[in-house]
Amino acid sequence: MGAILIAHTDRDQFSSHIPLILLALTALAVLAYLPVFSFPFISDDFVQIPLARQYGNITGWAQLAHDPGSRYRATYFLLSYGLDHIFGFRPLPFYIASVSLHVLCVWLVFALGAWDVIGWRVSALSASFFAIYEGHQEAVMWVAASMELLLFLFGFMCLLAWVLWLKNRHWWIYGAALVSFFVTLFSKESSWIIVPLMLLPVLTARPNWQRGIIGLIPFGGTALAYVIWIMGTRTSNPRFRDGSFSSSAPWLLTLTNSSWRVLFVWGIISLAALLFWKAREFRTLSIVALIWILLGLLPYSFLTYMSKVPSRHTYLASVGLAWIVAAALVKMHENAPRWLSIVVVVLILLHNIGILWVKKRAQFLERAAPTQKLMEIAAIAKGPLYLHCFPYASVVAEYAVRPTGHELIIDPKPIPGPDCFSVTFSDKQGNVHTYTWKR
């Protein structure tokens, strides 16, 4: 809230408020995601973190480099290895790291006010909205999805350096953009999309766009080589082999559904408000924001198992939404009664934080329930556990039980049903029990 109010100060006084704005943005981001600090690990966390012990250690880097399903996410494995090595297999440090990464990403959204199309007033407001926005929550609330935060962090560092280079032509800033982009490429496979996003400041940077096109060539060439490198692993990369992604997928339908999902509801309201107030000064920003949303979602639109992009994959795209909402808030402040601005801001806060604290918290705890229950059973069991069915991949169950020292025997003919959970075990007194749960 503080960042939103401070954003309306006089431009000449703006720089003196930056520390207070950063503090307010931090408070908003932490407040929005307070529930995660009590979360247990969820499903894939039980597989990814033990894998990080292998790949994050310097002795496993060569093996990581030869794993086509993991090497493009090296920053995630290094971070997870460091957290596990220092704090052990405990959820809280991992969730603190996720929220801290989110705070840094929020700061970068604010810092991109250096781009003249956005400006500092809009960037402060957009960072405030981005900090509490519930639509991309999975990237923050699920440890195994934190590579989205790392992609955003390094990608936005590249974008910020790129924008600054376009303005002042210092070559050391250009070098910083190149280094940041290189690190981004080892944060997630979709990182190549940063190059098309870098084109947006170039096209809006009259009269320096020719220089920007030339400067973009090394980035574009590297991104092209990177995509060719990834496509060359189609026969060995599990993400291609399991049918999750395909060039023949209905990507246009998925992109359309996902874009509407990002814009609904605050983006639609904000676009309507900008049209109502004839906000011509935000026409370029609105077009850039809509293109940004489409580009941010494009790499994930080739999935085959659903017709909309999962929430964790909207983290980068939702910056475009934040710009649109911020522009509408600026126009509302200029044209509407002050009480209306306050009411709308309060509604935005209550809507997004309310969903995160109530609906999403319950959903994530429900996702964590099977592994938590299995670990509780293992704690009171004597001898092996016989798993008849489990709602997640059996390897998740194996890693969840492994710290207890119990053997997990998986039924070769599991009970059908993706939401089924059934396990037979003996207690310390030798009594045999079968626990069955079905959603």
Short mmCIF file of C-alpha atoms in Angstrom, two decimals:
data_model
loop_
_atom_site.label_atom_id
_atom_site.label_comp_id
_atom_site.label_asym_id
_atom_site.label_seq_id
_atom_site.Cartn_x
_atom_site.Cartn_y
_atom_site.Cartn_z
CA MET A 1 0.00 0.00 0.00
CA GLY A 2 2.83 2.37 0.86
CA ALA A 3 4.40 1.97 -2.57
CA ILE A 4 1.09 2.78 -4.25
CA LEU A 5 0.63 6.01 -2.31
CA ILE A 6 4.26 7.09 -2.62
CA ALA A 7 4.08 6.61 -6.39
CA HIS A 8 1.93 9.73 -6.63
CA THR A 9 4.62 12.07 -5.28
CA ASP A 10 6.29 14.77 -7.33
CA ARG A 11 8.80 13.41 -9.85
CA ASP A 12 11.57 15.67 -8.53
CA GLN A 13 11.16 14.12 -5.09
CA PHE A 14 10.83 10.58 -6.37
CA SER A 15 14.43 9.42 -5.93
CA SER A 16 14.41 10.28 -2.25
CA HIS A 17 11.50 7.87 -1.74
CA ILE A 18 13.15 4.84 -3.40
CA PRO A 19 14.32 3.15 -0.13
CA LEU A 20 10.83 3.54 1.32
CA ILE A 21 9.24 2.20 -1.87
CA LEU A 22 11.52 -0.86 -1.81
CA LEU A 23 10.63 -1.45 1.82
CA ALA A 24 6.91 -1.16 1.05
CA LEU A 25 7.23 -3.53 -1.91
CA THR A 26 9.01 -6.05 0.31
CA ALA A 27 6.26 -5.78 2.91
CA LEU A 28 3.57 -6.36 0.27
CA ALA A 29 5.33 -9.41 -1.19
CA VAL A 30 5.96 -11.01 2.21
CA LEU A 31 2.44 -10.24 3.43
CA ALA A 32 0.88 -11.83 0.36
CA TYR A 33 2.83 -15.06 0.75
CA LEU A 34 2.88 -15.40 4.55
CA PRO A 35 1.01 -18.77 4.42
CA VAL A 36 3.90 -20.51 2.65
CA PHE A 37 6.16 -20.29 5.70
CA SER A 38 4.11 -23.07 7.32
CA PHE A 39 3.93 -25.28 4.21
CA PRO A 40 5.49 -28.75 4.08
CA PHE A 41 7.22 -30.01 0.94
CA ILE A 42 4.88 -30.87 -1.94
CA SER A 43 5.07 -33.81 -4.39
CA ASP A 44 8.03 -33.13 -6.75
CA ASP A 45 10.01 -31.39 -3.99
CA PHE A 46 10.81 -34.85 -2.61
CA VAL A 47 12.47 -35.77 -5.91
CA GLN A 48 14.04 -32.48 -7.02
CA ILE A 49 15.88 -31.65 -3.79
CA PRO A 50 17.60 -35.06 -3.47
CA LEU A 51 18.51 -34.73 -7.15
CA ALA A 52 20.05 -31.34 -6.34
CA ARG A 53 22.34 -33.03 -3.82
CA GLN A 54 23.78 -34.92 -6.76
CA TYR A 55 23.74 -32.24 -9.48
CA GLY A 56 24.47 -29.19 -7.31
CA ASN A 57 27.66 -30.59 -5.88
CA ILE A 58 30.73 -29.78 -7.96
CA THR A 59 31.40 -33.51 -8.34
CA GLY A 60 28.06 -33.88 -10.14
CA TRP A 61 28.36 -30.99 -12.57
CA ALA A 62 29.63 -33.21 -15.38
CA GLN A 63 26.66 -35.53 -14.92
CA LEU A 64 24.31 -32.53 -14.87
CA ALA A 65 25.81 -31.31 -18.13
CA HIS A 66 24.94 -34.63 -19.75
CA ASP A 67 21.33 -34.73 -18.48
CA PRO A 68 19.15 -33.11 -21.20
CA GLY A 69 16.19 -32.88 -18.82
CA SER A 70 18.05 -30.95 -16.10
CA ARG A 71 21.07 -29.07 -17.45
CA TYR A 72 18.98 -26.12 -18.62
CA ARG A 73 17.89 -25.63 -14.97
CA ALA A 74 21.33 -25.57 -13.40
CA THR A 75 20.67 -22.44 -11.31
CA TYR A 76 17.78 -24.20 -9.58
CA PHE A 77 19.92 -27.21 -8.68
CA LEU A 78 22.74 -25.00 -7.40
CA LEU A 79 20.34 -23.03 -5.21
CA SER A 80 18.60 -26.15 -3.88
CA TYR A 81 21.91 -27.83 -3.20
CA GLY A 82 23.13 -24.83 -1.22
CA LEU A 83 19.94 -24.61 0.86
CA ASP A 84 19.90 -28.34 1.55
CA HIS A 85 23.62 -28.40 2.36
CA ILE A 86 23.35 -25.50 4.83
CA PHE A 87 19.93 -26.09 6.40
CA GLY A 88 19.15 -29.72 5.66
CA PHE A 89 15.95 -31.20 4.25
CA ARG A 90 13.64 -28.70 5.97
CA PRO A 91 10.86 -26.81 4.17
CA LEU A 92 11.12 -23.39 5.85
CA PRO A 93 14.52 -22.31 4.42
CA PHE A 94 13.35 -23.25 0.93
CA TYR A 95 10.16 -21.22 1.25
CA ILE A 96 12.09 -18.27 2.69
CA ALA A 97 14.34 -18.47 -0.38
CA SER A 98 11.32 -18.54 -2.73
CA VAL A 99 9.70 -15.50 -1.15
CA SER A 100 13.07 -13.71 -1.12
CA LEU A 101 13.48 -14.39 -4.84
CA HIS A 102 9.97 -13.05 -5.37
CA VAL A 103 10.91 -9.86 -3.51
CA LEU A 104 13.96 -9.39 -5.76
CA CYS A 105 11.79 -9.92 -8.84
CA VAL A 106 9.32 -7.32 -7.54
CA TRP A 107 12.19 -4.86 -7.10
CA LEU A 108 13.25 -5.47 -10.71
CA VAL A 109 9.72 -4.77 -11.95
CA PHE A 110 10.02 -1.43 -10.17
CA ALA A 111 13.54 -0.83 -11.55
CA LEU A 112 12.29 -1.25 -15.11
CA GLY A 113 10.75 2.18 -14.67
CA ALA A 114 14.02 3.24 -16.31
CA TRP A 115 12.29 2.26 -19.57
CA ASP A 116 10.63 5.51 -20.71
CA VAL A 117 7.55 3.72 -22.02
CA ILE A 118 6.81 2.60 -18.45
CA GLY A 119 8.21 5.38 -16.26
CA TRP A 120 8.72 5.36 -12.52
CA ARG A 121 5.17 6.14 -11.52
CA VAL A 122 3.74 3.17 -13.40
CA SER A 123 6.63 0.91 -12.38
CA ALA A 124 6.04 1.56 -8.67
CA LEU A 125 2.35 0.76 -9.04
CA SER A 126 2.95 -2.28 -11.26
CA ALA A 127 5.53 -3.68 -8.83
CA SER A 128 2.99 -3.25 -6.02
CA PHE A 129 0.38 -5.21 -7.98
CA PHE A 130 2.92 -7.83 -9.08
CA ALA A 131 3.96 -8.37 -5.44
CA ILE A 132 0.47 -9.48 -4.37
CA TYR A 133 -0.97 -10.89 -7.62
CA GLU A 134 -2.46 -14.33 -7.01
CA GLY A 135 -2.48 -15.53 -10.62
CA HIS A 136 1.19 -16.59 -10.71
CA GLN A 137 1.23 -17.97 -7.13
CA GLU A 138 2.50 -21.45 -8.00
CA ALA A 139 5.93 -20.06 -8.89
CA VAL A 140 6.30 -18.80 -5.31
CA MET A 141 4.24 -21.32 -3.33
CA TRP A 142 5.81 -24.48 -4.78
CA VAL A 143 9.53 -25.03 -4.24
CA ALA A 144 9.85 -27.26 -7.31
CA ALA A 145 8.58 -24.37 -9.48
CA SER A 146 11.12 -21.82 -8.26
CA MET A 147 13.08 -22.07 -11.51
CA GLU A 148 10.41 -19.66 -12.82
CA LEU A 149 11.64 -17.13 -10.26
CA LEU A 150 15.25 -17.68 -11.31
CA LEU A 151 14.37 -17.31 -14.99
CA PHE A 152 12.59 -14.06 -14.17
CA LEU A 153 15.37 -12.78 -11.90
CA PHE A 154 18.23 -13.20 -14.35
CA GLY A 155 16.07 -12.41 -17.38
CA PHE A 156 14.94 -9.13 -15.87
CA MET A 157 18.50 -8.25 -14.87
CA CYS A 158 19.34 -8.69 -18.55
CA LEU A 159 16.37 -6.57 -19.63
CA LEU A 160 17.19 -3.80 -17.16
CA ALA A 161 20.82 -3.66 -18.27
CA TRP A 162 19.63 -3.69 -21.88
CA VAL A 163 17.31 -0.72 -21.34
CA LEU A 164 20.06 1.22 -19.57
CA TRP A 165 22.49 0.46 -22.40
CA LEU A 166 20.03 1.73 -24.99
CA LYS A 167 19.87 5.02 -23.09
CA ASN A 168 23.50 5.72 -22.16
CA ARG A 169 25.67 3.45 -24.40
CA HIS A 170 28.07 2.28 -21.69
CA TRP A 171 29.56 -0.99 -22.96
CA TRP A 172 30.10 -2.41 -19.50
CA ILE A 173 26.30 -2.35 -19.11
CA TYR A 174 26.00 -4.22 -22.41
CA GLY A 175 28.43 -6.79 -21.00
CA ALA A 176 26.30 -7.09 -17.86
CA ALA A 177 23.27 -7.79 -20.07
CA LEU A 178 25.18 -10.53 -21.89
CA VAL A 179 26.33 -12.18 -18.66
CA SER A 180 22.82 -12.04 -17.19
CA PHE A 181 21.38 -13.53 -20.37
CA PHE A 182 23.90 -16.38 -20.27
CA VAL A 183 22.89 -17.23 -16.70
CA THR A 184 19.22 -17.01 -17.71
CA LEU A 185 19.79 -19.70 -20.34
CA PHE A 186 20.67 -22.14 -17.54
CA SER A 187 17.61 -21.29 -15.48
CA LYS A 188 14.91 -22.78 -17.71
CA GLU A 189 14.38 -23.96 -21.29
CA SER A 190 11.95 -21.12 -22.05
CA SER A 191 14.64 -18.50 -21.36
CA TRP A 192 15.12 -17.83 -25.09
CA ILE A 193 11.94 -15.72 -24.95
CA ILE A 194 13.94 -12.95 -23.26
CA VAL A 195 15.35 -11.97 -26.67
CA PRO A 196 11.94 -11.19 -28.25
CA LEU A 197 11.10 -9.25 -25.08
CA MET A 198 14.34 -7.27 -25.48
CA LEU A 199 13.11 -6.24 -28.91
CA LEU A 200 10.25 -4.25 -27.36
CA PRO A 201 12.48 -1.51 -25.84
CA VAL A 202 14.34 -1.34 -29.14
CA LEU A 203 11.18 -0.71 -31.17
CA THR A 204 10.07 1.99 -28.74
CA ALA A 205 13.50 3.63 -28.50
CA ARG A 206 13.29 6.13 -31.31
CA PRO A 207 15.72 7.28 -32.75
CA ASN A 208 18.15 4.62 -31.47
CA TRP A 209 16.34 1.54 -32.75
CA GLN A 210 18.95 0.77 -35.46
CA ARG A 211 21.69 0.63 -32.83
CA GLY A 212 19.49 -1.60 -30.71
CA ILE A 213 18.92 -4.04 -33.57
CA ILE A 214 22.66 -4.37 -34.09
CA GLY A 215 23.28 -4.80 -30.37
CA LEU A 216 20.64 -7.52 -30.25
CA ILE A 217 22.41 -9.73 -32.81
CA PRO A 218 24.68 -11.57 -30.29
CA PHE A 219 21.66 -12.25 -28.07
CA GLY A 220 19.57 -13.48 -30.97
CA GLY A 221 22.34 -15.71 -32.29
CA THR A 222 22.91 -17.22 -28.86
CA ALA A 223 19.17 -17.79 -28.36
CA LEU A 224 18.88 -19.48 -31.77
CA ALA A 225 21.82 -21.79 -31.01
CA TYR A 226 20.25 -22.53 -27.62
CA VAL A 227 16.90 -23.53 -29.16
CA ILE A 228 18.67 -25.73 -31.73
CA TRP A 229 20.63 -27.32 -28.88
CA ILE A 230 17.41 -28.09 -26.98
CA MET A 231 15.59 -29.41 -30.05
CA GLY A 232 18.55 -31.68 -30.74
CA THR A 233 17.76 -33.55 -27.52
CA ARG A 234 14.19 -34.47 -28.46
CA THR A 235 14.94 -38.18 -28.45
CA SER A 236 16.58 -38.12 -25.01
CA ASN A 237 14.83 -35.24 -23.22
CA PRO A 238 12.02 -36.63 -21.02
CA ARG A 239 9.94 -33.50 -21.53
CA PHE A 240 9.68 -34.35 -25.23
CA ARG A 241 9.42 -38.12 -24.81
CA ASP A 242 6.51 -38.08 -22.36
CA GLY A 243 4.33 -36.11 -24.78
CA SER A 244 3.95 -33.07 -22.47
CA PHE A 245 5.05 -30.69 -25.24
CA SER A 246 4.61 -30.99 -28.98
CA SER A 247 4.93 -28.69 -31.98
CA SER A 248 1.60 -30.11 -33.19
CA ALA A 249 -0.22 -29.08 -29.99
CA PRO A 250 -3.14 -26.60 -30.33
CA TRP A 251 -0.86 -23.77 -29.24
CA LEU A 252 -3.08 -20.97 -30.55
CA LEU A 253 -6.03 -22.16 -28.48
CA THR A 254 -3.82 -22.54 -25.42
CA LEU A 255 -2.26 -19.11 -25.96
CA THR A 256 -5.70 -17.49 -26.33
CA ASN A 257 -7.14 -19.21 -23.24
CA SER A 258 -4.07 -18.40 -21.17
CA SER A 259 -3.94 -14.74 -22.23
CA TRP A 260 -7.60 -14.31 -21.28
CA ARG A 261 -6.89 -16.03 -17.97
CA VAL A 262 -4.05 -13.60 -17.22
CA LEU A 263 -6.14 -10.54 -18.10
CA PHE A 264 -9.24 -11.63 -16.23
CA VAL A 265 -10.43 -9.90 -14.11
CA TRP A 266 -8.24 -6.87 -13.25
CA GLY A 267 -6.71 -6.57 -16.70
CA ILE A 268 -10.11 -6.41 -18.42
CA ILE A 269 -11.36 -3.81 -15.93
CA SER A 270 -8.18 -1.77 -16.36
CA LEU A 271 -8.30 -1.83 -20.17
CA ALA A 272 -11.94 -0.73 -20.03
CA ALA A 273 -10.97 2.12 -17.68
CA LEU A 274 -8.16 3.26 -19.98
CA LEU A 275 -10.59 3.31 -22.92
CA PHE A 276 -13.20 5.16 -20.88
CA TRP A 277 -10.73 7.88 -19.87
CA LYS A 278 -9.20 7.98 -23.39
CA ALA A 279 -5.72 7.46 -21.97
CA ARG A 280 -3.76 8.19 -25.14
CA GLU A 281 -0.54 8.65 -23.16
CA PHE A 282 -0.72 4.96 -22.22
CA ARG A 283 -1.56 3.65 -25.69
CA THR A 284 2.01 2.49 -26.41
CA LEU A 285 2.35 1.01 -22.94
CA SER A 286 -0.91 -0.92 -23.32
CA ILE A 287 0.16 -2.35 -26.69
CA VAL A 288 3.58 -3.29 -25.29
CA ALA A 289 1.94 -4.91 -22.26
CA LEU A 290 -0.41 -7.03 -24.39
CA ILE A 291 2.46 -8.15 -26.63
CA TRP A 292 4.49 -8.91 -23.50
CA ILE A 293 1.71 -11.19 -22.19
CA LEU A 294 1.54 -13.09 -25.48
CA LEU A 295 5.31 -13.50 -25.70
CA GLY A 296 5.62 -14.50 -22.05
CA LEU A 297 3.06 -17.29 -22.52
CA LEU A 298 4.20 -18.43 -25.98
CA PRO A 299 6.93 -20.94 -24.94
CA TYR A 300 4.47 -22.77 -22.69
CA SER A 301 1.59 -22.85 -25.18
CA PHE A 302 2.80 -26.03 -26.88
CA LEU A 303 1.79 -28.26 -23.98
CA THR A 304 -0.55 -31.15 -24.76
CA TYR A 305 -2.11 -32.10 -21.41
CA MET A 306 -4.29 -29.01 -20.88
CA SER A 307 -5.65 -26.05 -22.83
CA LYS A 308 -4.28 -23.35 -20.52
CA VAL A 309 -0.84 -22.61 -19.18
CA PRO A 310 -0.28 -23.60 -15.51
CA SER A 311 -0.13 -20.67 -13.10
CA ARG A 312 3.62 -21.06 -12.45
CA HIS A 313 4.28 -20.39 -16.13
CA THR A 314 2.44 -17.06 -16.06
CA TYR A 315 4.98 -15.42 -13.74
CA LEU A 316 6.85 -13.59 -16.52
CA ALA A 317 3.72 -12.80 -18.56
CA SER A 318 1.91 -11.26 -15.59
CA VAL A 319 4.25 -8.24 -15.69
CA GLY A 320 2.27 -7.08 -18.72
CA LEU A 321 -0.91 -7.33 -16.67
CA ALA A 322 0.72 -5.34 -13.85
CA TRP A 323 1.59 -2.50 -16.29
CA ILE A 324 -2.00 -2.30 -17.54
CA VAL A 325 -3.42 -2.23 -14.01
CA ALA A 326 -0.87 0.39 -12.96
CA ALA A 327 -1.70 2.65 -15.90
CA ALA A 328 -5.40 2.44 -15.05
CA LEU A 329 -4.67 3.32 -11.41
CA VAL A 330 -2.74 6.41 -12.52
CA LYS A 331 -5.65 7.56 -14.70
CA MET A 332 -8.12 6.85 -11.92
CA HIS A 333 -6.06 8.97 -9.52
CA GLU A 334 -6.12 11.82 -12.05
CA ASN A 335 -9.79 11.62 -12.99
CA ALA A 336 -11.80 9.93 -10.22
CA PRO A 337 -12.60 10.95 -6.66
CA ARG A 338 -9.94 10.03 -4.15
CA TRP A 339 -12.31 7.76 -2.24
CA LEU A 340 -12.80 5.66 -5.37
CA SER A 341 -9.03 5.19 -5.74
CA ILE A 342 -8.82 4.03 -2.13
CA VAL A 343 -11.75 1.62 -2.55
CA VAL A 344 -10.24 0.07 -5.71
CA VAL A 345 -6.80 -0.34 -4.11
CA VAL A 346 -8.37 -2.01 -1.06
CA LEU A 347 -10.39 -4.33 -3.31
CA ILE A 348 -7.25 -5.32 -5.24
CA LEU A 349 -5.45 -6.08 -1.98
CA LEU A 350 -8.34 -8.05 -0.45
CA HIS A 351 -9.05 -9.98 -3.65
CA ASN A 352 -5.49 -11.14 -4.29
CA ILE A 353 -4.29 -11.66 -0.72
CA GLY A 354 -7.60 -13.26 0.23
CA ILE A 355 -7.24 -15.84 -2.55
CA LEU A 356 -3.63 -16.55 -1.56
CA TRP A 357 -4.38 -16.90 2.14
CA VAL A 358 -7.59 -18.93 1.84
CA LYS A 359 -8.14 -20.67 -1.50
CA LYS A 360 -4.55 -21.26 -2.63
CA ARG A 361 -3.32 -22.16 0.85
CA ALA A 362 -5.98 -24.87 1.08
CA GLN A 363 -5.15 -26.17 -2.41
CA PHE A 364 -1.43 -26.47 -1.72
CA LEU A 365 -1.96 -28.15 1.64
CA GLU A 366 -4.27 -30.62 -0.12
CA ARG A 367 -1.52 -31.32 -2.66
CA ALA A 368 0.92 -31.94 0.18
CA ALA A 369 -1.47 -34.22 2.13
CA PRO A 370 -0.60 -37.59 0.47
CA THR A 371 3.15 -37.33 1.09
CA GLN A 372 2.57 -35.95 4.59
CA LYS A 373 0.26 -38.85 5.45
CA LEU A 374 2.68 -41.39 4.01
CA MET A 375 5.47 -39.95 6.17
CA GLU A 376 3.22 -40.07 9.24
CA ILE A 377 2.45 -43.74 8.57
CA ALA A 378 6.14 -44.52 8.07
CA ALA A 379 6.89 -42.92 11.45
CA ILE A 380 4.63 -45.40 13.29
CA ALA A 381 5.21 -48.43 11.07
CA LYS A 382 7.41 -51.45 11.68
CA GLY A 383 8.89 -53.15 8.67
CA PRO A 384 8.15 -52.42 5.02
CA LEU A 385 5.21 -50.43 3.67
CA TYR A 386 3.16 -51.90 0.83
CA LEU A 387 1.91 -49.13 -1.46
CA HIS A 388 -1.10 -50.14 -3.55
CA CYS A 389 -1.70 -46.77 -5.20
CA PHE A 390 -0.55 -43.18 -4.86
CA PRO A 391 -1.78 -39.93 -6.49
CA TYR A 392 1.75 -38.94 -7.59
CA ALA A 393 4.55 -40.79 -9.35
CA SER A 394 5.81 -43.70 -7.27
CA VAL A 395 9.27 -42.12 -7.11
CA VAL A 396 7.74 -39.29 -5.02
CA ALA A 397 6.51 -41.85 -2.49
CA GLU A 398 9.91 -43.57 -2.45
CA TYR A 399 11.76 -40.33 -1.67
CA ALA A 400 9.17 -39.31 0.94
CA VAL A 401 9.67 -42.59 2.84
CA ARG A 402 13.43 -42.90 2.36
CA PRO A 403 14.46 -40.61 5.30
CA THR A 404 12.55 -42.90 7.70
CA GLY A 405 14.65 -45.91 6.71
CA HIS A 406 11.61 -48.03 5.80
CA GLU A 407 11.41 -50.13 2.67
CA LEU A 408 8.59 -49.17 0.31
CA ILE A 409 7.19 -52.04 -1.76
CA ILE A 410 5.07 -50.84 -4.66
CA ASP A 411 2.22 -53.05 -5.83
CA PRO A 412 2.96 -54.29 -9.38
CA LYS A 413 -0.80 -54.12 -10.07
CA PRO A 414 -1.85 -50.81 -8.50
CA ILE A 415 -5.45 -49.96 -7.74
CA PRO A 416 -6.72 -47.83 -10.64
CA GLY A 417 -7.46 -44.16 -10.09
CA PRO A 418 -5.13 -41.14 -10.28
CA ASP A 419 -6.39 -39.80 -6.93
CA CYS A 420 -6.14 -43.10 -5.07
CA PHE A 421 -3.92 -43.55 -2.01
CA SER A 422 -3.74 -46.94 -0.29
CA VAL A 423 -0.95 -48.43 1.83
CA THR A 424 -0.66 -51.51 4.07
CA PHE A 425 1.71 -51.54 7.05
CA SER A 426 2.37 -53.13 10.43
CA ASP A 427 2.51 -51.05 13.57
CA LYS A 428 5.03 -51.44 16.38
CA GLN A 429 2.81 -54.07 18.04
CA GLY A 430 2.67 -56.17 14.88
CA ASN A 431 -0.92 -55.31 13.95
CA VAL A 432 -1.56 -55.00 10.22
CA HIS A 433 -3.41 -51.93 8.95
CA THR A 434 -4.50 -50.70 5.54
CA TYR A 435 -4.96 -46.99 5.13
CA THR A 436 -7.08 -46.01 2.14
CA TRP A 437 -7.96 -42.52 1.03
CA LYS A 438 -9.64 -41.40 -2.13
CA ARG A 439 -10.56 -37.89 -3.16
#
